[in-house]
CSV table of C-alpha atoms in Angstrom, one decimal:
chain,number,residue,atom,x,y,z
D,21,MET,CA,-18.8,-11.3,0.3
D,22,THR,CA,-19.1,-9.3,-2.2
D,23,GLU,CA,-21.0,-9.1,-6.3
D,24,ASN,CA,-17.7,-7.7,-7.2
D,25,TRP,CA,-15.4,-10.8,-6.3
D,26,GLN,CA,-12.6,-9.6,-8.8
D,27,ALA,CA,-12.3,-5.6,-6.9
D,28,MET,CA,-12.3,-6.6,-3.6
D,29,ILE,CA,-9.2,-5.6,-2.1
D,30,GLU,CA,-7.2,-7.2,0.9
D,31,LEU,CA,-5.4,-5.0,3.6
D,32,GLN,CA,-3.5,-7.4,6.2
D,33,ILE,CA,-3.2,-6.1,9.6
D,34,ALA,CA,-0.3,-6.8,12.1
D,35,ASP,CA,-0.7,-7.5,15.2
D,36,LYS,CA,1.0,-4.7,16.2
D,37,LEU,CA,-1.6,-2.9,14.2
D,38,GLN,CA,-3.7,-4.0,14.9
D,39,SER,CA,-4.7,-2.9,19.1
D,40,LEU,CA,-4.7,1.1,17.2
D,41,LEU,CA,-7.6,-0.4,15.3
D,42,PRO,CA,-10.3,-0.8,17.9
D,43,SER,CA,-13.6,0.0,16.4
D,44,ILE,CA,-12.4,-1.4,13.0
D,45,ALA,CA,-13.6,-4.9,12.2
D,46,ILE,CA,-10.9,-7.4,11.5
D,47,ASN,CA,-11.7,-10.2,9.9
D,48,SER,CA,-9.9,-13.9,10.9
D,49,ALA,CA,-9.8,-15.3,7.6
D,50,THR,CA,-7.8,-14.2,5.2
D,51,LEU,CA,-8.3,-14.3,1.1
D,52,PHE,CA,-7.2,-15.4,-1.6
D,53,GLY,CA,-6.4,-14.1,-5.5
D,54,HIS,CA,-7.1,-10.2,-5.0
D,55,TRP,CA,-5.4,-7.5,-4.3
D,56,GLN,CA,-3.8,-7.6,-1.1
D,57,TRP,CA,-1.2,-5.3,0.5
D,58,GLN,CA,0.6,-5.8,4.1
D,59,ILE,CA,0.4,-3.4,6.9
D,60,HIS,CA,3.3,-3.5,8.6
D,61,ARG,CA,4.2,-1.3,12.0
D,62,PHE,CA,7.0,-0.2,13.6
D,63,ASP,CA,9.2,1.6,15.8
D,64,PHE,CA,11.5,4.7,13.6
D,65,GLU,CA,13.7,6.8,15.4
D,66,GLY,CA,11.9,7.2,17.5
D,67,GLN,CA,8.6,7.8,15.3
D,68,ASP,CA,5.9,5.6,14.8
D,69,CYS,CA,6.1,4.5,11.0
D,70,VAL,CA,2.9,2.3,9.4
D,71,LEU,CA,4.6,0.6,6.5
D,72,CYS,CA,2.2,-0.2,3.6
D,73,LEU,CA,3.1,-3.2,1.2
D,74,GLU,CA,1.6,-4.1,-2.1
D,75,GLN,CA,1.9,-7.3,-2.5
D,76,ASN,CA,2.5,-7.9,-6.1
D,77,SER,CA,4.9,-5.3,-6.5
D,78,SER,CA,6.5,-4.9,-4.1
D,79,TYR,CA,5.4,-1.1,-4.0
D,80,SER,CA,5.4,1.1,-0.9
D,81,MET,CA,3.3,3.7,1.0
D,82,LEU,CA,5.1,4.8,3.9
D,83,PHE,CA,3.0,6.9,7.0
D,84,PHE,CA,5.1,8.6,10.4
D,85,ASP,CA,3.6,9.8,13.6
D,86,LEU,CA,-0.7,8.7,13.0
D,87,SER,CA,-2.5,10.5,15.6
D,88,ALA,CA,-5.4,8.6,17.0
D,89,ASP,CA,-8.5,9.8,14.7
D,90,ASP,CA,-6.5,8.5,11.6
D,91,TYR,CA,-6.0,4.6,13.5
D,92,ALA,CA,-9.8,5.2,14.5
D,93,ASN,CA,-10.2,5.9,10.3
D,94,PHE,CA,-7.7,4.0,8.5
D,95,GLN,CA,-9.1,2.6,6.5
D,96,GLN,CA,-10.5,6.7,4.7
D,97,VAL,CA,-6.6,7.3,5.6
D,98,TRP,CA,-4.9,4.4,3.4
D,99,GLN,CA,-7.9,5.0,0.8
D,100,TYR,CA,-7.2,8.9,0.6
D,101,ARG,CA,-2.7,7.9,0.1
D,102,LEU,CA,-3.0,5.0,-2.5
D,103,LEU,CA,-5.7,7.4,-4.7
D,104,ALA,CA,-2.9,10.4,-4.7
D,105,GLU,CA,-0.2,7.8,-5.6
D,106,ALA,CA,-1.3,6.0,-7.9
D,107,ILE,CA,-2.7,9.1,-9.9
D,108,SER,CA,0.2,10.9,-9.2
D,109,ILE,CA,3.1,8.4,-10.2
D,110,ALA,CA,0.7,7.0,-13.4
D,111,ASP,CA,1.5,10.5,-14.6
D,112,LEU,CA,-1.1,10.5,-17.2
D,113,SER,CA,-3.4,12.3,-19.3
D,114,GLU,CA,-6.3,13.9,-16.8
D,115,LEU,CA,-9.0,11.1,-18.6
D,116,GLN,CA,-7.0,8.5,-17.6
D,117,SER,CA,-6.5,10.4,-14.3
D,118,SER,CA,-10.3,10.1,-13.7
D,119,GLU,CA,-10.9,6.1,-15.4
D,120,LEU,CA,-7.9,5.3,-12.8
D,121,GLN,CA,-9.7,7.2,-10.0
D,122,SER,CA,-12.3,5.4,-11.0
D,123,GLN,CA,-11.5,1.8,-11.4
D,124,LEU,CA,-9.4,2.7,-7.6
D,125,MET,CA,-12.2,3.5,-6.3
D,126,GLU,CA,-14.2,0.6,-6.9
D,127,GLN,CA,-12.1,-1.6,-5.4
D,128,CYS,CA,-11.8,1.0,-2.4
D,129,SER,CA,-15.7,0.2,-1.6
D,130,ASN,CA,-15.0,-4.1,-1.2
D,131,VAL,CA,-12.7,-4.1,1.9
D,132,TRP,CA,-12.4,-7.5,3.6
D,133,LEU,CA,-9.4,-6.3,6.3
D,134,THR,CA,-7.7,-10.0,8.1
D,135,GLN,CA,-5.2,-10.0,11.6
D,136,ARG,CA,-1.7,-11.0,10.1
D,137,SER,CA,0.0,-13.6,13.2
D,138,PHE,CA,3.5,-14.3,11.7
D,139,ALA,CA,6.6,-13.7,12.7
D,140,ASP,CA,6.9,-9.9,12.5
D,141,GLY,CA,3.0,-9.3,10.5
D,142,CYS,CA,4.6,-10.9,7.9
D,143,ASN,CA,3.4,-14.0,6.1
D,144,SER,CA,6.8,-15.7,4.0
D,145,LEU,CA,10.4,-14.7,3.9
D,146,ILE,CA,10.3,-12.0,0.8
D,147,ASP,CA,7.4,-10.5,2.5
D,148,ALA,CA,10.2,-10.4,6.0
D,149,GLN,CA,13.0,-9.9,3.4
D,150,ALA,CA,11.2,-6.5,1.7
D,151,VAL,CA,10.7,-4.6,5.4
D,152,LEU,CA,14.2,-5.0,5.9
D,153,GLU,CA,15.1,-3.2,3.2
D,154,VAL,CA,12.7,-0.6,3.9
D,155,LYS,CA,14.9,-0.1,6.9
D,156,TYR,CA,17.6,-0.1,5.9
D,157,LEU,CA,16.7,2.6,3.1
D,158,LEU,CA,14.7,4.7,5.8
D,159,LYS,CA,18.3,4.7,7.8
D,160,LYS,CA,20.2,5.6,4.2
D,161,LEU,CA,16.9,8.4,3.2
D,162,LEU,CA,17.0,9.9,7.3
D,163,GLU,CA,21.1,9.9,6.9
D,164,THR,CA,20.8,12.2,3.6
D,165,ASP,CA,17.6,14.7,4.7
D,166,GLU,CA,19.1,15.5,8.0
D,167,CYS,CA,15.4,14.6,9.5
D,168,LEU,CA,12.5,12.4,8.5
D,169,ALA,CA,9.1,13.2,6.9
D,170,GLN,CA,6.5,14.8,8.2
D,171,THR,CA,4.5,15.9,6.0
D,172,ALA,CA,2.0,13.8,3.3
D,173,ALA,CA,4.0,15.3,0.9
D,174,GLN,CA,7.2,14.0,2.3
D,175,GLU,CA,6.2,10.7,3.1
D,176,PHE,CA,5.4,10.4,0.0
D,177,ASP,CA,8.7,11.7,-1.0
D,178,TRP,CA,10.6,9.1,1.0
D,179,GLY,CA,8.2,6.7,-1.0
D,180,VAL,CA,9.0,7.2,-4.0
D,181,ARG,CA,13.0,7.3,-3.8
D,182,ILE,CA,12.5,3.9,-1.6
D,183,ASN,CA,10.2,2.7,-4.2
D,184,ARG,CA,12.4,3.2,-6.8
D,185,ALA,CA,15.6,2.0,-4.9
D,186,ARG,CA,14.7,-1.2,-4.8
D,187,ARG,CA,14.5,-3.8,-7.5
D,188,GLN,CA,12.3,-7.2,-8.2
D,189,HIS,CA,12.8,-9.0,-11.4
D,190,GLN,CA,14.3,-6.5,-13.0
D,191,GLN,CA,12.0,-3.9,-12.5
D,192,SER,CA,11.9,-1.4,-9.0
D,193,PRO,CA,8.0,-1.5,-7.0
D,194,TYR,CA,7.5,1.8,-8.5
D,195,GLU,CA,8.0,0.6,-11.9
D,196,LEU,CA,5.8,-1.9,-11.4
D,197,PHE,CA,2.9,-0.2,-9.3
D,198,LYS,CA,3.2,2.8,-12.0
D,199,SER,CA,3.1,-0.1,-14.5
D,200,TYR,CA,-0.4,-2.1,-13.0
D,201,CYS,CA,-1.9,1.8,-12.7
D,202,HIS,CA,-1.7,2.2,-16.5
D,203,ASN,CA,-3.1,-1.5,-17.2
D,204,LEU,CA,-6.0,-0.6,-14.5
D,205,CYS,CA,-7.1,2.0,-17.0
D,206,LYS,CA,-6.9,-0.6,-20.2
D,207,PHE,CA,-9.6,-2.5,-18.0
D,208,GLU,CA,-11.8,0.5,-17.2
D,209,ALA,CA,-11.4,2.0,-21.7
D,210,MET,CA,-12.5,-1.8,-22.8
D,211,GLY,CA,-15.3,-2.4,-19.5
D,212,LEU,CA,-13.4,-5.1,-18.8
D,213,LEU,CA,-13.6,-7.0,-15.1
D,214,LEU,CA,-10.0,-6.2,-13.4
D,215,PRO,CA,-7.4,-8.8,-12.9
D,216,LYS,CA,-7.0,-10.4,-9.7
D,217,THR,CA,-3.5,-9.6,-10.4
D,218,LEU,CA,-0.8,-7.6,-11.1
D,219,HIS,CA,0.4,-9.7,-13.7
């Protein structure tokens, strides 16, 4: 499967999204003990919204109205956004940012895509609740900003505000994800293998 077993990422593609990824091979078997992201798709105020939900921190990345080309190259689009958001949120020195980018790119070189066939694309009540929370906060943001996020920078800003507003085990997804990014740099500096989870 891959030699770097611990550095592997699994993208769990919800049913509503799979039909838009015709050129991407989707696997039927899921993996366990890896860095997992759930990829959901739903309509929000008449626009297509893709929500990427990190399994351990519940950190969210948002995309609105992706083009056909974006869907055809979704793995690369997701990877580019992950690198940009992680480096921005981590707020590290130039050297540490380079180390973080190196670790993330190593993980992104081993991506396993699987299909989610559970109700609403969620594999647990916790995941379903997280999606409902994000949808609720999206409505609040729309009331505040009076227009949808239209650029990658605005999508990132909305994601930051949502991730800071939510709480999991007394910490926000924003705080948990930032901590994970810092830990990646520590493992890189010590030359150690990555942990299998955020904990």
